[in-house]
Amino acid sequence: MNSSRTVGLADVAREAGVSLATASRALNSAYGVAAATRERVTEVARRLEYVASPEASRLATGATRSVALVVPHLDRWYFGEMVGGLEEVLREAGHDVLLYHVGDPEGRHAFFERLPARRKVDAVVVVAVPVTDHERRRLELMGVTIVAAGGQDATYPYVSIDDAAAVRQATDHLLRLGHRRIAMITAVDPDRADQPVHRGRTRGFYAAMAHAGVPVDEELVVTTDWGGVPAAEAMEKLLSVRELPTAVLAHSDEMALGAMRTIRRAGLRVPEDISVIGIDDHPLAELVDLTTVRQPVRDQGLQTARLLLALLRGEDPDPAQRLPTRVVVRRSTAPVRDAPAGPAAETPAH
Amino acid sequence: MNSSRTVGLADVAREAGVSLATASRALNSAYGVAAATRERVTEVARRLEYVASPEASRLATGATRSVALVVPHLDRWYFGEMVGGLEEVLREAGHDVLLYHVGDPEGRHAFFERLPARRKVDAVVVVAVPVTDHERRRLELMGVTIVAAGGQDATYPYVSIDDAAAVRQATDHLLRLGHRRIAMITAVDPDRADQPVHRGRTRGFYAAMAHAGVPVDEELVVTTDWGGVPAAEAMEKLLSVRELPTAVLAHSDEMALGAMRTIRRAGLRVPEDISVIGIDDHPLAELVDLTTVRQPVRDQGLQTARLLLALLRGEDPDPAQRLPTRVVVRRSTAPVRDAPAGPAAETPAH
């Protein structure tokens, strides 16, 4: 090769027979590249005397020591707690933490169009943001390490909970209390109504009901925008069904509170008339006696940061980490009336 | 114009026929300026050979263009919302936002000892952190611009609410409902038990009661650590007083929810037996029907960032900005039983 011309990453990629993104990932020790591929790309780069751009060199020597957190909703406790965990570990390791709030479409656009050109971070943590294909390509052009905190897809190395398991735990709790007419309020992201926020959560419900041999009444599954007020309205729909549910499972604690408000305003009691269970263990759930499935949010932040640091050190950590959830029993759930509590599959109401 | 004299922003503004603030905004391409105005100001600046101040120049050349946010509790909605507002305005103005969580004593220490040596930011925003004298000296050694968001003291230019006014509004609401035996749950920061979190809030209560000519029963003023569970315990103390209060004012909505849990568990009803009012308008207050005094948290963040940008541009903005609060009436407060509702000073119970 003509050494008077600068060897670029594209040359390395072509010679190694991989895509630009893969070459970049291989050389930046991000994950998602098979060891053999990484070795081949590294060997080609060495042979071609590929020198990373000044920016890339800066990254390699750790000159930036900065990590970007991409967060969609700073005003929700979940994201604050997650960011708190991330910040603690990253700061302790000597990294600066740059905050990118991408809540509205403009913020998203600005981030994904501009950041890649600026190359001022070693890594990006996407905090429970569903990333589109276009955004994914932009991120990959940066050639930096990317991880996901609390994410619902497995594009990047991630730490999250098992959403299906969480909802299974909630459903089993209600089944054990003797409930059979169980309603579910399912959340969609208003900005992306095409897909449920928590696909796994919906799946977990159907799986648990099927396992217990209890049919799902589709009239009792209501899909709504994420949030307490939409859930309050969803509950109105559920109260308009002729045969009321005896229990309601909401996809988040905020949504459970919305459902409880509607139940209360309709002159019914929680849990005497209708049991309610949420998902999350919101900081206020304890104060309103809400039964829920606790997810360790701060721990997901801490653990994601550790995963990222391991990747930056060139280690090979588990790229798909799930933290456990558990039911927290409070006073918003109770045995179904006129039916004994007991193992779900054994004792249908009689 | 005498070219030996430095042309200032004021000269540009005068020549362009706009205010100082508009001239500054136009040249910094922040928001809020019509395109035509921006063009005119830019043209005048060019003609006068206006050179921005060293600080502005440094900003313009992008030497750091970074702002540090110092935040004590990322896991509370208040701080997340505040940070969201700050981030939006700073990012839009082209600044990077560095996040420093100083929740625990080590974090605080690390921040105040290390950051000043690193000089990587143009400015520091302290978000509702009470700053000690030592920390204040450290901050000042940095020689950067410092502002406070939601702060309770006036050491730095700040944007906050008027705490005394907020509690006066809450107290007046209860007095108008005919309440006289009004209890208050006062918050202290567990890390700094020597001083109330909200000195102004306590003052506002006494002032409102005095103004209405209603004596404060000191047995009904309980001081506790900040938070819902401590407030739930404080409410137990209030339920141990022989003559119960008919209304409770808590220093935050979280604390109000804690009080409500205790009242409910004691077999009493809110608001029939005891009215409860909080301060904040927490995102969940609406869902639990809590009457409260709303403070605009995100707006404080937005406004503090604008204040900071104005200072960085060498302008002279109002350094003590208070945003208004207002009562949000929901279902946790009601007229006192056996006493007519009415203007406080006119109709004592009869």
XYZ file of C-alpha atoms in Angstrom:
700
model
C 0.000 0.000 0.000
C 1.172 3.462 -0.850
C 2.462 4.749 2.465
C 2.322 8.371 1.336
C -1.444 8.187 1.643
C -2.868 8.080 5.126
C -4.328 4.713 5.987
C -7.869 5.178 7.176
C -10.234 3.033 9.151
C -12.032 2.255 5.885
C -8.835 0.669 4.532
C -8.544 -1.493 7.594
C -12.178 -2.517 7.359
C -11.884 -3.399 3.666
C -8.695 -5.358 4.129
C -10.140 -7.251 7.095
C -13.387 -7.860 5.274
C -15.601 -6.278 7.903
C -17.903 -3.272 8.081
C -16.640 0.121 9.178
C -18.588 -0.152 12.396
C -17.157 -3.550 13.187
C -13.628 -2.361 12.495
C -14.172 0.569 14.775
C -15.617 -1.575 17.505
C -12.813 -4.080 17.192
C -10.144 -1.419 17.536
C -11.885 0.359 20.362
C -12.396 -2.798 22.339
C -16.112 -2.351 22.521
C -18.142 -5.492 22.759
C -20.147 -7.185 20.085
C -17.190 -8.351 18.042
C -16.099 -11.949 18.089
C -12.614 -12.473 19.456
C -11.406 -13.869 16.152
C -12.706 -10.829 14.277
C -11.101 -8.474 16.730
C -7.818 -10.269 16.314
C -7.991 -10.160 12.524
C -8.857 -6.452 12.483
C -6.114 -5.653 14.970
C -3.614 -7.603 12.896
C -4.648 -5.782 9.699
C -4.416 -2.439 11.435
C -0.918 -3.273 12.614
C 0.158 -4.457 9.164
C -1.217 -1.355 7.430
C 0.333 0.834 10.094
C -3.066 2.287 10.702
C -2.878 5.201 13.101
C -6.076 6.236 14.693
C -7.177 9.788 14.163
C -5.964 12.278 16.745
C -9.342 12.014 18.352
C -9.218 8.273 18.492
C -5.713 8.431 19.967
C -6.927 10.805 22.551
C -9.625 8.337 23.400
C -7.182 5.462 23.570
C -4.933 7.252 26.023
C -7.921 8.154 28.087
C -7.334 11.841 27.595
C -11.022 12.643 27.638
C -12.014 10.443 30.548
C -15.568 11.529 29.975
C -18.704 9.489 29.639
C -21.961 10.743 28.145
C -25.224 9.724 29.782
C -28.150 9.914 27.382
C -31.329 10.234 29.393
C -34.879 10.703 28.095
C -36.756 11.840 31.224
C -34.803 13.474 34.004
C -37.990 14.390 35.820
C -38.933 10.804 36.596
C -37.476 9.235 39.745
C -36.384 6.138 37.803
C -33.953 8.065 35.641
C -32.622 10.193 38.480
C -31.896 7.146 40.563
C -30.280 5.363 37.624
C -28.105 8.387 36.833
C -27.153 8.649 40.509
C -25.818 5.100 40.448
C -23.960 5.617 37.175
C -22.422 8.877 38.354
C -21.141 7.391 41.581
C -19.129 4.621 39.954
C -17.904 6.665 36.992
C -16.841 9.598 39.140
C -15.066 7.284 41.532
C -13.130 5.866 38.574
C -12.058 9.369 37.609
C -14.452 9.974 34.722
C -16.397 13.102 34.113
C -20.076 12.593 33.549
C -21.678 14.594 30.756
C -25.421 14.731 30.849
C -27.498 14.673 27.666
C -31.219 15.005 28.112
C -32.939 13.824 24.953
C -36.541 14.024 26.073
C -38.121 15.873 23.182
C -37.587 15.088 19.504
C -35.331 18.150 19.062
C -33.134 17.123 21.960
C -32.827 13.652 20.526
C -31.999 14.965 17.114
C -29.430 17.417 18.447
C -27.731 14.712 20.428
C -27.524 12.106 17.738
C -26.514 14.542 14.995
C -23.992 16.609 16.907
C -22.328 14.462 19.499
C -20.671 12.074 17.059
C -18.874 15.004 15.440
C -17.511 16.298 18.680
C -15.760 13.209 19.925
C -15.400 14.378 23.440
C -16.330 11.240 25.297
C -14.889 7.772 25.749
C -18.233 6.107 26.033
C -21.968 6.557 25.886
C -24.511 5.136 28.305
C -28.051 5.107 26.949
C -30.424 5.103 29.901
C -33.586 3.187 29.023
C -33.842 4.909 25.651
C -35.168 2.818 22.809
C -32.661 3.646 20.049
C -33.850 3.788 16.449
C -31.859 2.241 13.625
C -30.709 5.635 12.408
C -29.606 6.666 15.869
C -27.815 3.364 16.253
C -25.800 4.015 13.105
C -24.897 7.502 14.315
C -23.746 6.135 17.650
C -21.619 3.521 15.993
C -19.859 6.070 13.829
C -18.512 7.606 17.016
C -16.442 4.508 17.493
C -16.833 4.654 21.241
C -18.022 2.076 23.711
C -21.761 2.036 24.210
C -23.733 0.367 26.977
C -27.391 0.424 27.986
C -28.734 0.921 31.505
C -32.188 -0.486 32.125
C -32.646 -1.043 28.431
C -35.284 -3.212 26.891
C -33.280 -4.422 23.930
C -30.001 -6.170 23.604
C -28.285 -4.047 20.978
C -25.623 -2.987 23.438
C -24.154 -4.618 26.511
C -26.701 -3.919 29.203
C -27.854 -4.262 32.759
C -31.584 -4.364 33.364
C -34.282 -6.372 35.062
C -36.150 -9.261 33.519
C -39.435 -7.532 32.698
C -41.280 -10.740 31.963
C -40.186 -12.206 35.300
C -41.254 -9.080 37.169
C -44.772 -9.226 35.800
C -44.924 -12.962 36.303
C -44.163 -12.348 39.994
C -46.937 -9.754 40.193
C -49.421 -12.003 38.420
C -48.536 -15.006 40.564
C -49.069 -12.878 43.683
C -52.603 -12.056 42.538
C -53.300 -15.642 41.495
C -52.189 -16.893 44.905
C -54.679 -14.516 46.501
C -57.376 -16.308 44.537
C -57.880 -13.697 41.815
C -58.961 -14.916 38.399
C -60.483 -11.810 36.798
C -57.165 -9.973 36.639
C -56.902 -6.800 34.564
C -53.679 -5.376 33.166
C -52.944 -1.766 32.282
C -50.203 -1.818 29.645
C -47.997 1.214 28.966
C -46.907 2.615 25.622
C -44.490 5.503 25.166
C -46.575 8.416 23.820
C -43.654 9.417 21.564
C -43.453 5.936 20.095
C -46.947 4.548 20.215
C -45.966 1.796 17.801
C -44.318 -0.231 20.496
C -45.114 -1.057 24.100
C -42.632 0.364 26.609
C -42.282 -3.013 28.196
C -42.914 -5.758 25.720
C -41.559 -8.232 28.258
C -44.059 -7.108 30.877
C -47.009 -7.914 28.663
C -45.508 -11.271 27.779
C -44.952 -12.098 31.453
C -48.631 -11.610 32.212
C -49.877 -13.946 29.517
C -47.262 -16.522 30.451
C -48.215 -16.493 34.133
C -51.931 -16.718 33.405
C -51.401 -19.561 30.944
C -49.191 -21.389 33.423
C -51.973 -21.177 36.012
C -54.543 -22.287 33.466
C -56.535 -19.076 33.906
C -57.896 -17.569 30.682
C -57.168 -13.885 30.005
C -60.299 -11.829 29.353
C -59.115 -9.460 26.610
C -61.658 -6.885 27.768
C -59.515 -6.560 30.878
C -56.266 -5.736 29.044
C -56.095 -2.002 28.378
C -53.233 -0.229 26.636
C -52.557 3.426 27.401
C -49.882 6.117 27.384
C -47.308 5.834 30.130
C -48.249 7.781 33.253
C -50.631 8.061 36.160
C -53.365 10.129 34.574
C -53.669 7.962 31.449
C -53.827 4.949 33.755
C -56.611 6.608 35.754
C -58.555 6.866 32.509
C -57.722 3.293 31.575
C -59.184 2.260 34.923
C -62.416 4.019 33.970
C -62.602 1.699 30.977
C -62.049 -1.275 33.256
C -64.862 -0.080 35.529
C -67.128 0.077 32.488
C -66.867 -3.651 31.877
C -69.978 -5.482 33.059
C -68.192 -7.984 35.267
C -65.518 -5.983 37.092
C -61.992 -7.272 37.596
C -61.132 -8.240 41.163
C -57.515 -7.220 40.698
C -55.519 -4.849 38.503
C -51.872 -5.130 37.527
C -50.331 -1.873 36.276
C -47.048 -1.632 34.378
C -45.655 0.917 36.828
C -46.385 2.256 40.284
C -47.384 5.654 38.901
C -49.962 3.866 36.787
C -51.129 1.824 39.768
C -51.716 5.057 41.685
C -53.760 6.417 38.806
C -55.888 3.264 38.816
C -56.353 3.538 42.593
C -57.573 7.104 42.290
C -60.284 6.055 39.848
C -61.314 3.095 42.008
C -61.543 5.347 45.083
C -63.494 8.009 43.220
C -65.928 5.364 42.002
C -66.735 4.614 45.634
C -64.928 1.287 45.635
C -62.217 0.288 48.069
C -58.639 -0.920 47.581
C -58.056 -3.760 48.334
C -61.493 -4.840 49.635
C -63.235 -4.442 46.284
C -60.304 -4.420 43.876
C -56.674 -5.311 44.554
C -53.997 -3.228 42.825
C -50.361 -4.099 42.208
C -47.672 -2.035 40.456
C -44.148 -2.583 39.180
C -41.079 -0.601 40.385
C -41.292 0.122 44.097
C -41.377 3.858 43.535
C -39.967 5.824 46.493
C -43.520 6.795 47.440
C -45.067 3.334 47.048
C -44.275 2.587 50.681
C -46.105 5.719 51.800
C -49.290 4.855 49.945
C -49.187 1.180 50.979
C -48.923 -0.019 47.399
C -48.057 -3.665 46.803
C -45.535 -3.818 43.986
C -42.629 -5.662 42.405
C -39.403 -3.983 43.411
C -36.749 -3.373 40.806
C -33.312 -2.224 41.990
C -32.906 0.969 39.979
C -29.828 2.451 41.570
C -28.132 -0.956 41.421
C -28.776 -1.089 37.681
C -26.948 2.223 37.391
C -24.031 1.090 39.545
C -23.765 -2.204 37.705
C -23.988 -0.657 34.232
C -21.140 1.693 35.103
C -19.029 -1.247 36.268
C -19.839 -3.107 33.058
C -18.709 -0.071 31.075
C -15.454 0.299 33.010
C -14.686 -3.375 32.421
C -15.227 -2.911 28.678
C -13.015 0.188 28.644
C -10.278 -1.851 30.313
C -10.541 -4.370 27.508
C -12.069 -7.082 29.653
C -14.817 -9.405 28.559
C -17.690 -8.991 31.035
C -21.121 -10.601 30.759
C -22.825 -8.317 28.218
C -26.396 -9.180 29.279
C -26.892 -8.755 33.003
C -30.298 -9.069 34.656
C -30.828 -7.989 38.246
C -33.511 -9.764 40.279
C -36.902 -8.346 41.235
C -39.228 -9.362 44.057
C -42.756 -8.775 45.287
C -43.114 -6.228 48.103
C -46.383 -7.007 49.861
C -48.221 -4.013 51.261
C -51.888 -3.221 51.742
C -53.239 -2.671 48.237
C -53.706 -6.371 47.553
C -55.870 -8.879 49.463
C -57.486 -12.267 48.932
C -60.328 -12.180 46.453
C -63.725 -12.059 48.144
C -65.851 -15.219 47.985
C -62.863 -17.259 47.016
C -60.235 -18.868 49.173
C -56.619 -17.836 48.726
C -54.375 -20.644 47.647
C -52.074 -21.960 44.982
C -53.355 -20.663 41.703
C -53.812 -23.790 39.671
C -55.313 -25.838 42.480
C -58.247 -23.868 43.780
C -60.363 -21.915 41.329
C -63.094 -19.965 43.097
C -65.837 -22.263 44.325
C -16.571 56.278 17.469
C -13.224 56.500 19.245
C -11.566 53.272 18.306
C -8.991 53.520 21.100
C -11.808 52.879 23.556
C -13.008 49.309 23.808
C -16.341 48.839 22.172
C -18.692 47.231 24.655
C -21.865 45.284 24.295
C -23.719 48.406 25.403
C -22.392 50.262 22.353
C -23.600 47.512 20.069
C -27.001 47.476 21.739
C -27.391 51.248 21.485
C -26.329 51.348 17.865
C -28.659 48.490 16.967
C -31.495 50.013 18.955
C -32.069 46.993 21.167
C -31.715 46.233 24.850
C -28.500 44.909 26.313
C -30.124 41.569 26.917
C -31.344 41.294 23.350
C -27.943 42.265 21.972
C -26.323 39.629 24.120
C -28.816 36.982 23.142
C -28.463 37.849 19.482
C -24.666 37.517 19.570
C -24.753 34.297 21.528
C -27.385 32.845 19.268
C -29.421 31.677 22.188
C -33.185 31.662 21.823
C -35.729 34.437 22.003
C -34.470 36.810 19.300
C -36.136 37.350 15.931
C -33.948 36.483 12.968
C -34.029 40.068 11.655
C -32.928 41.433 15.013
C -30.134 38.945 15.273
C -28.921 39.916 11.825
C -28.990 43.613 12.605
C -27.135 43.175 15.897
C -24.545 40.947 14.276
C -23.999 43.474 11.509
C -23.567 46.320 14.025
C -21.146 44.223 16.079
C -19.098 43.572 12.958
C -19.094 47.222 11.931
C -18.039 48.422 15.396
C -15.457 45.686 15.604
C -16.991 44.594 18.869
C -14.955 41.973 20.686
C -16.668 40.041 23.411
C -15.288 40.093 26.959
C -12.539 37.600 27.859
C -15.113 35.354 29.443
C -17.387 35.589 26.462
C -14.453 35.084 24.138
C -13.370 32.030 25.969
C -16.886 30.796 25.663
C -16.985 31.727 22.008
C -13.736 29.917 21.294
C -15.042 26.941 23.179
C -12.126 26.717 25.628
C -14.309 24.904 28.101
C -17.958 25.740 27.393
C -18.813 23.499 30.281
C -20.960 24.073 33.317
C -20.866 21.923 36.454
C -24.132 21.084 38.179
C -23.635 20.215 41.824
C -26.587 18.140 42.973
C -27.094 16.504 46.381
C -29.920 14.019 45.684
C -30.436 12.819 42.142
C -32.978 10.269 43.296
C -35.552 12.855 44.324
C -37.902 14.172 41.658
C -37.176 17.781 42.670
C -33.533 17.574 41.673
C -34.177 15.662 38.487
C -36.707 18.200 37.336
C -34.422 21.093 38.256
C -31.497 19.515 36.405
C -33.743 18.899 33.400
C -34.537 22.606 33.177
C -30.907 23.638 33.622
C -29.696 21.156 31.034
C -32.170 22.309 28.419
C -31.116 25.949 28.453
C -27.394 25.299 28.862
C -27.286 22.701 26.118
C -29.230 24.951 23.780
C -26.655 27.677 24.393
C -23.915 25.257 23.410
C -22.623 24.322 26.851
C -21.750 20.890 28.048
C -23.311 19.928 31.315
C -21.104 18.088 33.800
C -22.933 16.358 36.585
C -21.516 16.241 40.101
C -23.511 14.273 42.619
C -22.429 15.271 46.103
C -24.944 13.302 48.129
C -22.741 11.638 50.681
C -19.999 13.343 52.690
C -17.267 11.722 50.537
C -18.854 12.933 47.345
C -19.093 16.428 48.739
C -15.507 16.356 49.887
C -14.241 15.025 46.579
C -16.095 17.678 44.670
C -15.047 20.636 46.707
C -11.429 19.558 47.047
C -10.796 18.375 43.511
C -12.887 20.371 41.123
C -11.312 23.733 41.869
C -7.915 22.358 40.857
C -9.133 21.093 37.549
C -10.579 24.272 36.123
C -12.539 22.533 33.489
C -15.731 24.478 33.767
C -16.800 28.044 33.157
C -19.384 28.040 35.887
C -20.911 26.099 38.733
C -24.603 25.752 39.520
C -25.296 24.578 43.059
C -28.699 22.929 43.093
C -30.375 23.463 46.459
C -27.201 22.571 48.333
C -26.566 24.456 51.535
C -22.894 25.393 51.110
C -20.636 25.536 54.178
C -18.171 28.372 54.685
C -15.240 26.144 53.819
C -16.929 24.936 50.650
C -17.753 28.488 49.749
C -14.093 29.490 49.962
C -13.099 26.532 47.798
C -15.681 27.465 45.192
C -14.518 31.032 45.133
C -10.910 29.985 44.583
C -12.025 28.545 41.252
C -12.682 32.024 40.017
C -15.670 30.927 38.006
C -19.224 32.169 37.969
C -21.435 30.530 40.571
C -25.207 30.572 40.772
C -27.726 28.761 42.956
C -30.857 26.981 41.744
C -33.619 26.602 44.300
C -31.244 27.685 47.046
C -32.289 28.857 50.438
C -29.533 31.392 50.993
C -28.439 34.397 49.054
C -24.689 33.832 48.873
C -24.808 33.501 45.116
C -27.138 34.902 42.486
C -30.133 32.596 42.627
C -33.571 31.639 41.426
C -35.880 30.021 43.943
C -39.328 30.255 45.426
C -40.250 32.345 48.446
C -40.456 29.610 51.086
C -42.151 31.819 53.643
C -44.795 32.855 51.129
C -45.433 29.232 50.124
C -46.135 28.181 53.696
C -48.176 31.286 54.314
C -50.367 30.273 51.383
C -50.775 26.770 52.813
C -51.556 28.093 56.289
C -54.037 30.637 54.965
C -55.793 27.869 53.027
C -56.286 25.903 56.266
C -57.325 28.999 58.215
C -59.926 29.839 55.566
C -61.361 26.353 56.001
C -61.895 27.240 59.645
C -58.973 25.286 61.093
C -57.371 26.643 64.257
C -55.581 23.611 65.711
C -53.084 23.428 62.868
C -50.033 21.189 63.230
C -46.807 21.598 61.280
C -44.241 18.914 60.460
C -40.921 20.691 59.964
C -38.053 19.095 58.018
C -34.375 19.043 58.903
C -31.646 17.620 56.705
C -30.415 14.454 58.473
C -26.858 15.314 57.416
C -27.100 18.785 58.895
C -29.481 18.508 61.803
C -28.327 21.866 63.125
C -30.447 23.759 60.666
C -33.917 23.362 59.261
C -34.008 22.620 55.545
C -36.471 25.389 55.040
C -36.022 28.112 57.586
C -38.361 30.307 55.573
C -41.107 27.691 55.666
C -41.185 27.629 59.442
C -41.182 31.407 59.549
C -44.073 31.581 57.093
C -46.242 29.418 59.328
C -45.748 31.543 62.430
C -46.284 34.713 60.430
C -49.560 33.494 58.920
C -50.889 32.283 62.260
C -49.936 35.557 63.961
C -51.522 37.549 61.163
C -54.774 35.616 61.679
C -54.544 36.080 65.445
C -54.485 32.320 66.004
C -52.051 31.118 68.650
C -49.637 28.325 67.713
C -49.780 25.324 70.051
C -46.106 24.353 70.303
C -47.132 20.747 70.980
C -48.351 20.686 67.387
C -45.030 21.717 65.827
C -42.869 18.650 65.285
C -39.407 18.665 63.764
C -38.131 15.568 61.979
C -35.701 14.324 59.377
C -36.682 15.063 55.797
C -38.710 12.273 54.201
C -41.982 10.399 54.201
C -41.209 7.740 56.804
C -39.863 10.214 59.388
C -42.985 12.310 58.781
C -45.168 9.239 59.342
C -43.493 8.893 62.740
C -43.892 12.597 63.446
C -47.596 12.158 62.782
C -47.688 9.455 65.446
C -46.468 12.058 67.909
C -49.189 14.417 66.766
C -51.799 11.685 67.280
C -50.497 11.262 70.829
C -51.467 14.792 71.801
C -54.649 14.846 73.879
C -56.527 17.327 71.712
C -55.799 16.280 68.132
C -55.014 18.797 65.403
C -57.748 19.237 62.808
C -55.208 19.980 60.076
C -51.568 19.198 59.348
C -49.175 21.194 57.203
C -46.100 19.252 56.064
C -42.942 20.820 54.645
C -43.082 18.648 51.550
C -45.520 16.407 49.722
C -43.515 13.294 50.582
C -43.891 14.240 54.224
C -47.605 14.898 53.770
C -48.006 11.390 52.354
C -46.209 9.959 55.374
C -48.579 11.826 57.674
C -51.584 10.576 55.711
C -50.440 6.975 56.054
C -50.327 7.286 59.825
C -53.724 8.981 59.959
C -55.241 6.252 57.808
C -53.643 3.475 59.836
C -55.003 5.044 63.013
C -58.488 4.586 61.610
C -59.003 8.278 60.936
C -59.981 9.776 57.609
C -58.395 12.455 55.426
C -59.883 15.041 55.150
C -63.006 14.259 57.244
C -61.104 13.925 60.512
C -57.822 15.647 59.700
C -56.965 17.794 56.691
C -53.474 17.470 55.233
C -51.597 19.907 52.990
C -48.093 19.615 51.552
C -45.639 21.850 49.728
C -44.260 21.140 46.208
C -46.895 19.603 43.970
C -44.938 16.412 43.576
C -45.692 14.645 40.266
C -47.720 12.069 42.200
C -49.639 14.550 44.384
C -52.365 14.738 41.768
C -52.775 10.967 41.807
C -53.259 10.783 45.555
C -55.547 13.834 45.652
C -53.176 15.797 47.882
C -53.841 19.507 48.358
C -50.515 21.322 48.162
C -48.679 24.513 47.282
C -47.202 24.175 43.839
C -43.666 25.338 43.213
C -42.452 25.529 39.619
C -39.364 23.336 39.811
C -38.461 22.993 36.168
C -38.961 26.735 35.697
C -36.461 27.399 38.465
C -33.960 25.305 36.534
C -34.672 27.081 33.237
C -34.519 30.494 34.858
C -31.318 29.788 36.788
C -29.610 28.741 33.567
C -30.711 31.962 31.894
C -29.428 33.940 34.862
C -26.089 32.180 34.539
C -25.826 32.800 30.799
C -26.542 36.486 31.367
C -23.761 36.670 33.964
C -21.353 34.897 31.627
C -22.130 37.463 28.966
C -21.196 40.195 31.393
C -24.718 41.463 31.868
C -26.235 42.590 35.108
C -29.327 40.431 35.711
C -31.455 40.467 38.850
C -29.396 38.295 41.222
C -32.290 37.342 43.497
C -35.192 35.934 41.530
C -38.227 34.414 43.211
C -40.785 32.465 41.225
C -44.395 32.444 42.460
C -46.148 29.556 44.187
C -49.859 28.845 44.496
C -52.251 26.573 46.319
C -53.527 23.571 44.350
C -56.777 22.493 45.980
C -57.476 18.769 45.886
C -59.299 16.415 48.227
C -57.029 16.132 51.255
C -58.303 19.342 52.850
C -61.846 20.234 53.901
C -63.647 22.657 56.200
C -63.078 21.930 59.875
C -65.957 20.045 61.453
C -68.128 21.970 63.907
C -66.755 25.226 62.627
C -67.876 27.295 59.670
C -65.395 28.022 56.899
C -64.659 31.687 56.393
C -61.990 34.351 56.414
C -59.528 33.469 59.111
C -59.526 36.556 61.241
C -63.284 37.065 61.120
C -64.851 33.861 62.257
C -63.214 31.892 65.021
C -65.065 28.666 65.701
C -68.330 29.309 67.487
